[in-house]
Every structure is written in C-alpha cells, then in structure tokens.
Coordinates of C-alpha atoms (C1' of nucleotides) in Angstrom, one line a residue:
Chain A
X1 CA 63.0 106.0 68.9
X2 CA 63.8 104.7 72.4
X3 CA 63.8 107.1 75.3
X4 CA 66.5 106.0 77.6
X5 CA 67.3 107.1 81.2
X6 CA 70.3 106.0 83.2
X7 CA 70.8 105.8 87.0
X8 CA 74.2 105.4 88.5
X9 CA 74.4 106.4 92.2
X10 CA 78.1 105.5 92.6
X11 CA 80.1 106.4 89.6
X12 CA 79.3 109.7 87.9
X13 CA 81.9 109.1 85.3
X14 CA 80.5 105.8 84.3
X15 CA 77.1 107.4 84.0
X16 CA 78.3 110.1 81.7
X17 CA 80.4 107.7 79.7
X18 CA 77.6 105.2 79.3
X19 CA 75.3 108.0 78.1
X20 CA 77.9 109.0 75.6
X21 CA 78.3 105.5 74.4
X22 CA 74.6 105.0 73.9
X23 CA 73.6 108.4 72.7
X24 CA 75.5 107.9 69.5
X25 CA 73.4 105.0 68.5
X26 CA 70.4 104.9 66.2
X27 CA 67.0 105.0 67.7
X28 CA 68.2 105.9 71.1
X29 CA 67.7 109.2 72.9
X30 CA 69.0 109.8 76.3
X31 CA 66.3 111.6 78.2
X32 CA 67.8 111.5 81.7
X33 CA 70.9 110.8 83.7
X34 CA 70.6 110.5 87.4
X35 CA 73.2 110.3 90.2
X36 CA 70.6 109.6 92.9
X37 CA 67.4 107.8 93.2
X38 CA 65.5 110.7 94.7
X39 CA 66.6 112.8 91.8
X40 CA 65.2 110.3 89.5
X41 CA 61.9 110.1 91.3
X42 CA 61.5 113.8 91.4
X43 CA 62.1 114.3 87.7
X44 CA 61.0 111.1 86.1
X45 CA 57.3 112.0 86.0
X46 CA 58.0 114.8 83.5
X47 CA 60.0 112.5 81.2
X48 CA 59.2 109.9 78.7
X49 CA 61.1 106.8 79.5
X50 CA 60.9 103.5 77.6
X51 CA 64.0 101.9 79.1
X52 CA 65.7 102.7 82.4
X53 CA 69.2 101.5 82.9
X54 CA 70.1 101.1 86.5
X55 CA 73.7 100.4 87.4
X56 CA 73.6 98.4 90.6
X57 CA 76.5 98.1 93.0
X58 CA 77.0 96.1 96.1
X59 CA 74.5 98.2 98.0
X60 CA 71.3 97.5 96.2
X61 CA 68.4 97.8 98.6
X62 CA 67.4 101.2 97.3
X63 CA 67.9 100.2 93.7
X64 CA 65.8 97.1 94.2
X65 CA 63.1 99.1 96.0
X66 CA 63.1 101.5 93.0
X67 CA 62.6 98.6 90.6
X68 CA 59.7 97.3 92.6
X69 CA 58.2 100.7 92.7
X70 CA 58.6 101.2 89.0
X71 CA 57.2 97.9 87.9
X72 CA 54.1 98.4 90.0
X73 CA 53.5 102.1 89.5
X74 CA 54.8 102.7 86.0
X75 CA 55.1 99.4 84.2
X76 CA 55.6 101.2 80.9
X77 CA 59.2 101.8 82.1
X78 CA 61.3 98.8 81.4
X79 CA 64.2 98.3 83.7
X80 CA 67.6 97.1 82.6
X81 CA 69.9 96.3 85.4
X82 CA 73.7 96.4 84.9
X83 CA 75.4 95.0 87.9
X84 CA 78.8 96.4 88.6
X85 CA 79.8 94.0 91.3
X86 CA 79.4 90.3 90.7
X87 CA 76.8 89.2 93.3
X88 CA 74.3 86.6 92.8
X89 CA 71.8 88.2 95.1
X90 CA 71.6 91.2 92.8
X91 CA 70.4 89.0 90.0
X92 CA 67.7 87.3 92.0
X93 CA 66.5 90.3 93.7
X94 CA 66.4 92.6 90.7
X95 CA 64.5 90.1 88.6
X96 CA 62.2 89.3 91.4
X97 CA 61.6 93.0 91.7
X98 CA 60.6 93.2 88.1
X99 CA 63.7 94.0 86.1
X100 CA 63.3 93.1 82.4
X101 CA 67.0 92.7 81.7
X102 CA 70.2 91.9 83.4
X103 CA 73.7 92.5 82.3
X104 CA 77.1 92.8 84.0
X105 CA 79.9 95.2 83.5
X106 CA 81.6 92.4 81.6
X107 CA 79.2 92.8 78.7
X108 CA 80.0 94.9 75.7
X109 CA 78.2 97.9 74.3
X110 CA 76.7 95.9 71.5
X111 CA 75.2 93.6 74.1
X112 CA 73.7 96.5 75.9
X113 CA 72.1 97.6 72.6
X114 CA 70.7 94.2 72.1
X115 CA 69.3 94.2 75.5
X116 CA 67.7 97.6 75.1
X117 CA 66.1 96.7 71.8
X118 CA 64.8 93.4 73.2
X119 CA 63.4 95.0 76.3
X120 CA 61.7 97.8 74.3
X121 CA 60.1 95.1 72.2
X122 CA 58.6 93.5 75.3
X123 CA 61.2 90.7 75.6
X124 CA 63.4 90.0 78.5
X125 CA 67.1 90.0 78.0
X126 CA 69.6 88.4 80.3
X127 CA 73.3 88.0 80.2
X128 CA 74.4 85.0 78.3
X129 CA 76.2 83.6 81.3
X130 CA 72.9 83.4 83.0
X131 CA 70.7 80.5 82.0
X132 CA 67.3 82.1 81.7
X133 CA 65.1 79.1 82.4
X134 CA 66.9 77.8 85.4
X135 CA 67.2 81.3 86.9
X136 CA 63.5 82.1 86.4
X137 CA 62.5 78.8 88.0
X138 CA 64.8 79.4 90.8
X139 CA 63.5 82.8 91.4
X140 CA 59.9 81.7 91.2
X141 CA 60.7 79.0 93.8
X142 CA 62.3 81.6 96.0
X143 CA 59.0 83.5 96.1
X144 CA 58.1 82.9 99.7
X145 CA 61.1 82.0 101.7
X146 CA 64.6 81.6 100.8
X147 CA 67.7 79.9 102.1
X148 CA 70.2 82.4 100.8
X149 CA 68.8 85.1 103.0
X150 CA 69.8 87.9 100.8
X151 CA 67.3 90.4 102.0
X152 CA 68.3 93.5 104.0
X153 CA 68.8 92.9 107.7
X154 CA 66.3 94.4 110.0
X155 CA 63.9 95.6 107.3
X156 CA 64.7 99.2 107.6
X157 CA 62.1 101.8 106.5
X158 CA 62.8 104.4 103.9
X159 CA 63.0 107.1 106.5
X160 CA 65.5 105.1 108.5
X161 CA 67.7 104.6 105.6
X162 CA 67.5 108.3 104.8
X163 CA 68.6 109.0 108.4
X164 CA 71.6 106.6 108.1
X165 CA 72.6 108.3 104.9
X166 CA 72.5 111.8 106.2
X167 CA 74.2 110.7 109.4
X168 CA 76.9 109.0 107.4
X169 CA 77.5 112.3 105.6
X170 CA 78.3 113.8 108.9
X171 CA 75.1 115.8 109.4
X172 CA 74.0 116.6 113.0
X173 CA 70.6 115.8 114.3
X174 CA 69.7 119.4 114.0
X175 CA 70.7 119.6 110.4
X176 CA 68.8 116.4 109.6
X177 CA 65.8 117.8 111.4
X178 CA 65.9 121.0 109.4
X179 CA 66.4 119.1 106.2
X180 CA 63.5 116.7 106.8
X181 CA 61.2 119.2 108.5
X182 CA 61.0 117.2 111.7
X183 CA 62.2 117.7 115.2
X184 CA 65.5 116.6 116.5
X185 CA 63.7 114.3 118.9
X186 CA 62.2 112.5 115.9
X187 CA 65.7 112.1 114.4
X188 CA 66.8 110.6 117.7
X189 CA 63.8 108.3 117.6
X190 CA 64.7 107.1 114.2
X191 CA 68.2 106.4 115.3
X192 CA 66.9 104.5 118.3
X193 CA 64.7 102.4 116.1
X194 CA 67.5 101.7 113.7
X195 CA 69.8 100.5 116.5
X196 CA 67.0 98.3 117.9
X197 CA 66.2 96.8 114.6
X198 CA 69.7 96.0 113.8
X199 CA 70.6 95.1 117.3
X200 CA 73.6 97.3 117.4
X201 CA 75.2 98.6 120.6
X202 CA 77.3 101.4 119.3
X203 CA 77.0 103.9 116.5
X204 CA 80.3 102.6 115.2
X205 CA 78.6 99.3 114.4
X206 CA 76.0 101.2 112.6
X207 CA 78.5 103.2 110.6
X208 CA 80.4 100.0 109.6
X209 CA 77.2 98.4 108.6
X210 CA 76.3 101.4 106.5
X211 CA 79.7 101.3 104.8
X212 CA 79.5 97.6 104.2
X213 CA 76.1 98.1 102.6
X214 CA 77.3 101.1 100.6
X215 CA 74.7 103.3 102.2
X216 CA 77.6 105.7 102.6
X217 CA 80.9 106.2 100.9
X218 CA 84.2 106.0 102.6
Chain B
X1 CA 95.5 116.2 68.1
X2 CA 96.0 114.2 71.2
X3 CA 96.5 110.5 70.8
X4 CA 94.8 108.8 73.7
X5 CA 94.9 105.3 75.0
X6 CA 92.9 103.8 77.8
X7 CA 93.5 100.8 80.1
X8 CA 90.8 99.3 82.2
X9 CA 91.5 95.8 83.4
X10 CA 88.3 95.4 85.4
X11 CA 85.4 96.9 83.7
X12 CA 85.2 96.4 79.9
X13 CA 81.9 98.4 79.7
X14 CA 83.5 101.3 81.5
X15 CA 86.4 101.2 79.0
X16 CA 84.2 101.2 76.0
X17 CA 82.0 103.9 77.5
X18 CA 84.8 106.2 78.4
X19 CA 86.3 105.8 74.9
X20 CA 82.9 106.8 73.5
X21 CA 82.7 109.8 75.8
X22 CA 86.2 111.1 74.8
X23 CA 86.3 110.1 71.2
X24 CA 83.5 112.6 70.5
X25 CA 85.7 115.5 71.7
X26 CA 87.8 117.9 69.6
X27 CA 91.5 117.2 69.4
X28 CA 91.2 113.7 70.8
X29 CA 91.8 110.5 69.0
X30 CA 91.5 107.2 70.7
X31 CA 94.4 105.1 69.5
X32 CA 94.0 102.2 71.8
X33 CA 91.7 100.5 74.3
X34 CA 93.1 97.7 76.5
X35 CA 91.6 95.3 78.9
X36 CA 94.9 94.0 80.1
X37 CA 98.3 95.4 80.8
X38 CA 100.2 92.7 78.8
X39 CA 98.0 93.6 75.9
X40 CA 99.0 97.2 76.2
X41 CA 102.7 96.4 76.5
X42 CA 102.6 94.2 73.4
X43 CA 100.8 96.7 71.3
X44 CA 101.8 100.1 72.6
X45 CA 105.2 100.3 70.8
X46 CA 103.4 100.4 67.5
X47 CA 101.1 103.3 68.6
X48 CA 101.5 106.9 69.1
X49 CA 100.3 107.8 72.6
X50 CA 100.4 111.2 74.1
X51 CA 98.1 110.5 77.1
X52 CA 97.4 107.2 78.7
X53 CA 94.4 106.9 80.9
X54 CA 94.6 104.1 83.5
X55 CA 91.6 103.1 85.5
X56 CA 92.9 101.9 88.7
X57 CA 90.9 99.6 91.1
X58 CA 91.6 98.2 94.5
X59 CA 94.3 95.8 93.3
X60 CA 96.7 98.3 91.8
X61 CA 100.2 96.9 92.0
X62 CA 100.4 96.0 88.4
X63 CA 99.0 99.4 87.4
X64 CA 101.5 101.2 89.6
X65 CA 104.3 99.1 88.1
X66 CA 103.2 100.0 84.7
X67 CA 103.2 103.7 85.5
X68 CA 106.8 103.4 86.8
X69 CA 107.8 101.5 83.7
X70 CA 106.3 104.1 81.4
X71 CA 107.6 107.1 83.1
X72 CA 111.2 105.7 83.0
X73 CA 111.1 104.1 79.5
X74 CA 108.7 106.2 77.5
X75 CA 108.3 109.5 79.3
X76 CA 106.6 111.0 76.3
X77 CA 103.6 109.1 77.4
X78 CA 101.7 111.0 80.0
X79 CA 99.8 109.0 82.5
X80 CA 96.4 110.0 83.8
X81 CA 95.1 107.9 86.6
X82 CA 91.4 107.5 87.3
X83 CA 90.9 105.7 90.5
X84 CA 87.7 103.8 90.8
X85 CA 87.8 103.0 94.4
X86 CA 88.6 105.7 96.9
X87 CA 91.9 104.6 98.5
X88 CA 94.5 107.0 99.6
X89 CA 97.3 104.7 98.9
X90 CA 96.5 104.7 95.3
X91 CA 97.0 108.4 95.2
X92 CA 100.4 108.4 96.8
X93 CA 101.7 105.5 94.9
X94 CA 100.6 106.5 91.5
X95 CA 101.9 110.0 91.9
X96 CA 105.2 108.6 93.3
X97 CA 105.3 106.3 90.3
X98 CA 105.1 109.2 88.0
X99 CA 101.5 109.8 87.0
X100 CA 100.9 113.3 85.7
X101 CA 97.3 113.5 86.7
X102 CA 94.9 112.0 89.2
X103 CA 91.1 111.9 89.0
X104 CA 88.4 109.8 90.6
X105 CA 85.3 108.3 89.4
X106 CA 83.5 111.2 91.0
X107 CA 84.8 113.6 88.4
X108 CA 82.9 114.7 85.4
X109 CA 83.8 114.3 81.8
X110 CA 84.7 117.9 81.4
X111 CA 87.2 117.5 84.3
X112 CA 88.8 114.6 82.5
X113 CA 89.1 116.8 79.4
X114 CA 90.8 119.5 81.4
X115 CA 93.1 117.0 82.8
X116 CA 94.0 115.6 79.4
X117 CA 94.7 119.0 78.0
X118 CA 96.7 120.0 81.0
X119 CA 98.8 116.9 80.9
X120 CA 99.4 117.1 77.2
X121 CA 100.6 120.7 77.8
X122 CA 103.1 119.4 80.3
X123 CA 101.2 120.4 83.4
X124 CA 100.1 118.1 86.2
X125 CA 96.4 117.9 87.0
X126 CA 95.0 116.6 90.2
X127 CA 91.5 116.3 91.5
X128 CA 90.5 119.3 93.7
X129 CA 89.4 117.2 96.6
X130 CA 92.8 115.6 96.7
X131 CA 95.0 118.6 97.0
X132 CA 94.5 118.8 100.7
X133 CA 96.7 118.9 103.7
X134 CA 96.6 115.2 104.2
X135 CA 98.0 114.4 100.9
X136 CA 100.8 116.9 101.1
X137 CA 101.8 115.8 104.5
X138 CA 101.8 112.2 103.6
X139 CA 103.9 112.6 100.5
X140 CA 106.3 114.8 102.2
X141 CA 106.7 112.2 104.9
X142 CA 107.1 109.4 102.4
X143 CA 110.0 111.2 100.7
X144 CA 112.9 109.1 101.9
X145 CA 111.5 106.2 103.7
X146 CA 109.5 103.3 102.3
X147 CA 105.9 102.4 102.1
X148 CA 104.3 100.1 104.7
X149 CA 105.6 102.4 107.4
X150 CA 102.8 103.4 109.7
X151 CA 103.3 107.1 109.4
X152 CA 100.0 109.0 109.3
X153 CA 98.9 112.3 108.1
X154 CA 98.9 115.0 110.7
X155 CA 101.6 113.4 112.8
X156 CA 99.3 111.6 115.2
X157 CA 101.0 110.3 118.3
X158 CA 101.0 106.7 119.4
X159 CA 98.4 107.4 122.1
X160 CA 96.2 109.1 119.6
X161 CA 96.3 106.3 117.2
X162 CA 95.6 103.9 120.1
X163 CA 92.5 106.0 120.9
X164 CA 91.3 105.9 117.3
X165 CA 91.7 102.1 117.2
X166 CA 89.7 101.5 120.4
X167 CA 87.2 104.0 119.4
X168 CA 86.8 102.3 116.1
X169 CA 86.1 99.1 117.9
X170 CA 83.2 100.7 119.5
X171 CA 84.6 101.3 123.0
X172 CA 83.2 104.1 125.0
X173 CA 85.3 106.8 126.7
X174 CA 84.9 105.0 130.0
X175 CA 86.0 101.7 128.6
X176 CA 89.0 103.3 127.0
X177 CA 89.8 105.1 130.2
X178 CA 89.8 101.9 132.2
X179 CA 91.8 100.0 129.7
X180 CA 94.5 102.7 129.5
X181 CA 94.4 103.7 133.2
X182 CA 93.6 107.3 132.4
X183 CA 90.5 109.5 133.1
X184 CA 87.6 109.9 130.6
X185 CA 88.6 113.5 130.3
X186 CA 91.9 112.5 129.0
X187 CA 90.3 110.3 126.4
X188 CA 88.2 113.3 125.4
X189 CA 91.3 115.4 125.2
X190 CA 93.0 112.9 122.9
X191 CA 89.9 112.9 120.7
X192 CA 89.9 116.7 120.6
X193 CA 93.5 116.8 119.6
X194 CA 93.0 114.2 116.9
X195 CA 90.2 116.2 115.4
X196 CA 92.2 119.3 115.5
X197 CA 95.2 117.8 113.9
X198 CA 93.3 116.2 111.1
X199 CA 91.1 119.2 110.7
X200 CA 88.0 117.0 110.8
X201 CA 84.6 118.4 111.7
X202 CA 82.7 115.2 112.5
X203 CA 83.5 111.9 114.0
X204 CA 82.2 110.4 110.8
X205 CA 85.1 111.9 108.9
X206 CA 87.4 110.4 111.5
X207 CA 86.0 107.0 111.1
X208 CA 86.2 107.1 107.4
X209 CA 89.8 108.2 107.7
X210 CA 90.5 105.4 110.0
X211 CA 89.0 102.9 107.7
X212 CA 90.9 104.2 104.7
X213 CA 94.1 104.0 106.6
X214 CA 93.4 100.5 107.8
X215 CA 93.4 101.6 111.4
X216 CA 90.1 99.7 111.9
X217 CA 88.3 97.0 110.0
X218 CA 84.9 97.3 108.6
Chain C
dC1 C1' 122.1 125.8 129.1
dA2 C1' 117.6 127.8 128.1
dA3 C1' 113.8 128.0 125.3
dA4 C1' 110.7 125.9 122.4
dT5 C1' 108.0 122.3 121.1
dG6 C1' 105.2 118.2 121.5
dC7 C1' 103.0 114.5 124.3
dT8 C1' 100.3 113.1 127.9
dT9 C1' 97.5 114.1 131.5
dC10 C1' 93.6 116.6 133.6
dC11 C1' 89.5 120.0 134.3
dG12 C1' 85.2 123.6 133.6
dT13 C1' 81.3 124.6 131.1
dG14 C1' 77.5 124.6 128.1
dA15 C1' 75.6 122.2 124.1
dA16 C1' 74.6 118.1 121.7
dA17 C1' 73.8 113.3 121.3
dC18 C1' 72.5 108.8 123.4
dA19 C1' 69.6 105.3 126.1
dC20 C1' 65.4 104.0 127.5
dG21 C1' 60.8 104.3 127.8
dG22 C1' 56.1 106.0 126.6
dA23 C1' 52.6 107.6 123.3
dA24 C1' 49.7 109.7 119.4
dT25 C1' 48.9 109.9 114.5
dT26 C1' 49.2 108.3 109.8
dT27 C1' 50.2 104.6 106.2
dT28 C1' 50.2 100.3 104.7
dG29 C1' 49.1 95.7 103.8
dA30 C1' 46.6 91.5 104.3
Chain D
dT1 C1' 38.5 96.6 107.8
dC2 C1' 41.8 96.1 111.1
dA3 C1' 46.2 95.1 112.9
dA4 C1' 50.9 96.1 112.1
dA5 C1' 54.3 99.2 110.9
dA6 C1' 55.9 103.8 110.1
dT7 C1' 56.4 108.4 111.6
dT8 C1' 56.1 111.7 114.7
dC9 C1' 57.1 113.7 119.4
dC10 C1' 58.3 114.0 124.5
dG11 C1' 60.6 113.1 129.6
dT12 C1' 64.6 112.0 132.0
dG13 C1' 69.0 111.0 133.1
dT14 C1' 73.7 109.8 131.2
dT15 C1' 77.4 110.4 128.1
dT16 C1' 79.9 112.6 124.6
dC17 C1' 81.4 116.8 122.1
dA18 C1' 83.4 121.5 121.5
dC19 C1' 86.1 124.8 123.1
dG20 C1' 89.2 126.5 126.1
dG21 C1' 92.9 126.4 129.7
dA22 C1' 96.8 124.3 132.1
dA23 C1' 100.5 121.5 134.4
dG24 C1' 104.3 117.9 134.2
dC25 C1' 107.6 115.7 131.2
dA26 C1' 110.7 114.5 127.3
dT27 C1' 112.8 116.1 123.2
dT28 C1' 115.2 118.9 120.4
dT29 C1' 117.4 123.1 119.1
dG30 C1' 119.6 127.7 119.0

DNA sequence: CAAATGCTTCCGTGAAACACGGAATTTTGA
DNA sequence: TCAAAATTCCGTGTTTCACGGAAGCATTTG
C-alpha cells in the first residue's frame, strides 16, 4: 500500500479531483490533501507518506523550498512534481531540489500511476517528453552557476515572503503583527528590507511583483 | 440519473480527475470527456447530455461561442462553467452566452455537485463570491451596448479612472497632483470616492480590481 | 424653472503607513 | 567557529489613509 499526499496551493478543485482519481486505484491510499504548504508542514509529521505529489504552478519558490526541505529532512518522502504551467525552470529547479519524478498536466492518469509506482520503488520517473539523461547532465552542470538565472530575485527570506503574502491579502501592519506575534515596527522593517532587496521604489511595484510570481492571487 | 459531459481543452489531467471525482457520485453518469471543442461537436449528437461542464481558461472565445451555440441549438443541455483563471470578463460573457451556472477552481467538489443538481432542476447556480454588486452592476450596464466598452462597475468617473491608472503606475499623490494641476488633497478625495464606490476596504483590493479590468498592466 | 444628483475641487483631524537610519539578538552556513 | 544573514525592535520625520464636511458647477428631471 502506498500512502499518498497531495499539495495544490492554487486549485482546490484540482486537488480534490486528483485525489478522487487516485484513491480509486489499487495499492494507493490518500493520507492527506493540502491547500497550503504551511498546512502540510504542520500536519505531515503525524502522517505516513510514501509519495508526495506537489502541483507546481508559475510561482514555485515555496514549492521548491519545500522539496529541498523534504529531501534533506525526510528523505523517505518521495516527491512527485506535476507542473501545471509549462516552464523549463520548474523542471530544473524541482529536480535539483530533489524531486524524484516530474510530470505535466498533459500526462494521463495512468502515467501518474506509473510514476507513483516507480518512485515508490526507488526509481525516478520523468515525463516522456523529457530526456532523462540530457536533463540530468544539464542539471548537474548547473550546480554552481547558471546562465538561465531562474532563481528568485533578491533572495527573500521565509519571513519576508510571509509578509508579502499577508500584505497581498490586504492585512494591515497591525494585523500582521498580531498574527505573527511581532511588533508593527518589525513588520515595517521586513517591508523595508523587501523593498531594498528587490530595489523597488513603490509598493505598487512590489504588489505587481507578487502577482507576477503568484505569491498572491488577483 | 444525470448524464454529464466535461470539456477541458487545456488540462487533460484535470479533465480526467474531475471525471473521476464526479463519476463516483450518485445519480451522475459521465457520458463524455472532451479535450477539444470540435471533438465535442462531432460526438455530442450521439450522446445524451443533461449537464455539460466546460472548464474555461484565459483564452475563452471558443468556449463562449460554444455556449451560445448550445443554448440556442440544444437548450436541453445545461452548461456549467468552471473558470480556471479568475477573470471577470469570463463571468459576464459566459452568463450572457447562456451558461446556467458558474463556479471557479476555488470551489469544492460538493459545490460542484450542488451546482449540477440545481442546474438539472432548472435553476441557475452561481458561486457565492460572484454574486456581488460589481457583477450585477456590470451586467445591468452591459444590457444593450456591446462589449469592449470601457464601462466600469460602480460608475467610476473619468477622473477617478485617471487616478487609478496613475496610482497603478506607482505615482505618489504629489506626483499625480502636479500632473493633473490639482492639490494632493483632491487626489486623496478621489481615492476615497473610489474606495467608497467600489466598496473596497484595502488598496490591495483596488489594485487587484484594476489589474482584472486591464486598467493597469502587471 | 427648481430641485436633485453627480463630478470635481478642497480642507481638518487623527491614525496608520512609509523612508531612512541604527542596533541587538538569534540562526545559519561554510 | 565565525562571519553573514535573518529577525527583532526603535527614533524621527514625511506621506498616505479614513472619515467627515463643504463649495462651485454641470446635468438631468419632475
């Protein structure tokens, strides 16, 4: 029996549907469905998870970070990435981060099953359209510096991304401070640091940035 | 028994998953899954379809045309639109085209079921978050004149739209005031009026609104 | 015509947020 | 271990926001 968890931070319906698709299959038990990464982190310790499916969209920093975290802290969890938007950087980064499998939304349910079984068995599984060897080589080469420059601008910290998210939801400094148990001045500091790191002049720039990177939903 | 068909031209996995989610339910039989509209048109005559779910993405002209076609030629087919990208225009256009229901990817499986049952029973079903003032205003306004017109919810004045535009470009009140030869207090007033008219609480809401309505570019 | 309504303009006031700088403590990574 | 980064907080002055009021015009409408 394979214990399977799924994360989709952007499309609840997709999450539920995918769970329905897979829960009907032999040898598969859905042990968790998560609409946010923090949710997952909070709950995952209490769960048995063999394979974790992460649906990755355009905004992928947090998902990539999660994959890194998982592959270092709990390597018994095998990560299968399903990318919802065609973006090369997602492939490189997720595999570099330690994902064991990579599929796209183009792939069928049976392909997902094959991927799950392969990954559970300790094998990697990549979408047919991706040439394994070339890709792996490429990624190994990229270990160090890269021409594509696909990493996140400014190297924002977790806290800072958190702040952007809340701020993008319309929370005031006070509300954020209460929620994070810090003072409003600290919230201001974080904002200042963000603006400095990203070299933005106005908060509008920041908001647009956040939207482009799907840190917040329009 | 409800005969259900699903169209998703962008995401085969979503199509399959959604079918899996719904086919497990009482009273529902999936009679067709389509990855293209021409596919659907070719095959649909030979099928019994009570409810047709159409997953609509950003490019939606073809889907909208299909809805029009269906509601005029085969009104016995009730169309339920599930929009995958949040875009106000999709709402207006699909409802105008004759869709009986409207949901978003945010909605749960149970909400879809309710929508399906409602629609089968001859009732319309719209997502809760959609039945707001903006929608009603907009559709009422659209009754009569054509799309493409720059009429906006809440009856914003020219000046107010001007303010939104500048503000969305990152201009400060002072800069706007200089550019428009008015005082900064007047700029503030305009902003206040805008927020009141649109019933927004935070400027984030306003910015998101502006982006949705193509007042500013991300 | 007179009244009503909406647009544009402006102001007062107190609260909140921003810009800029400094600084202490904790975490992290090489 | 030790430097760098992250996180926390504050001072000070400027700007914006929230809420309210109001005056001058243009228009529409009874």
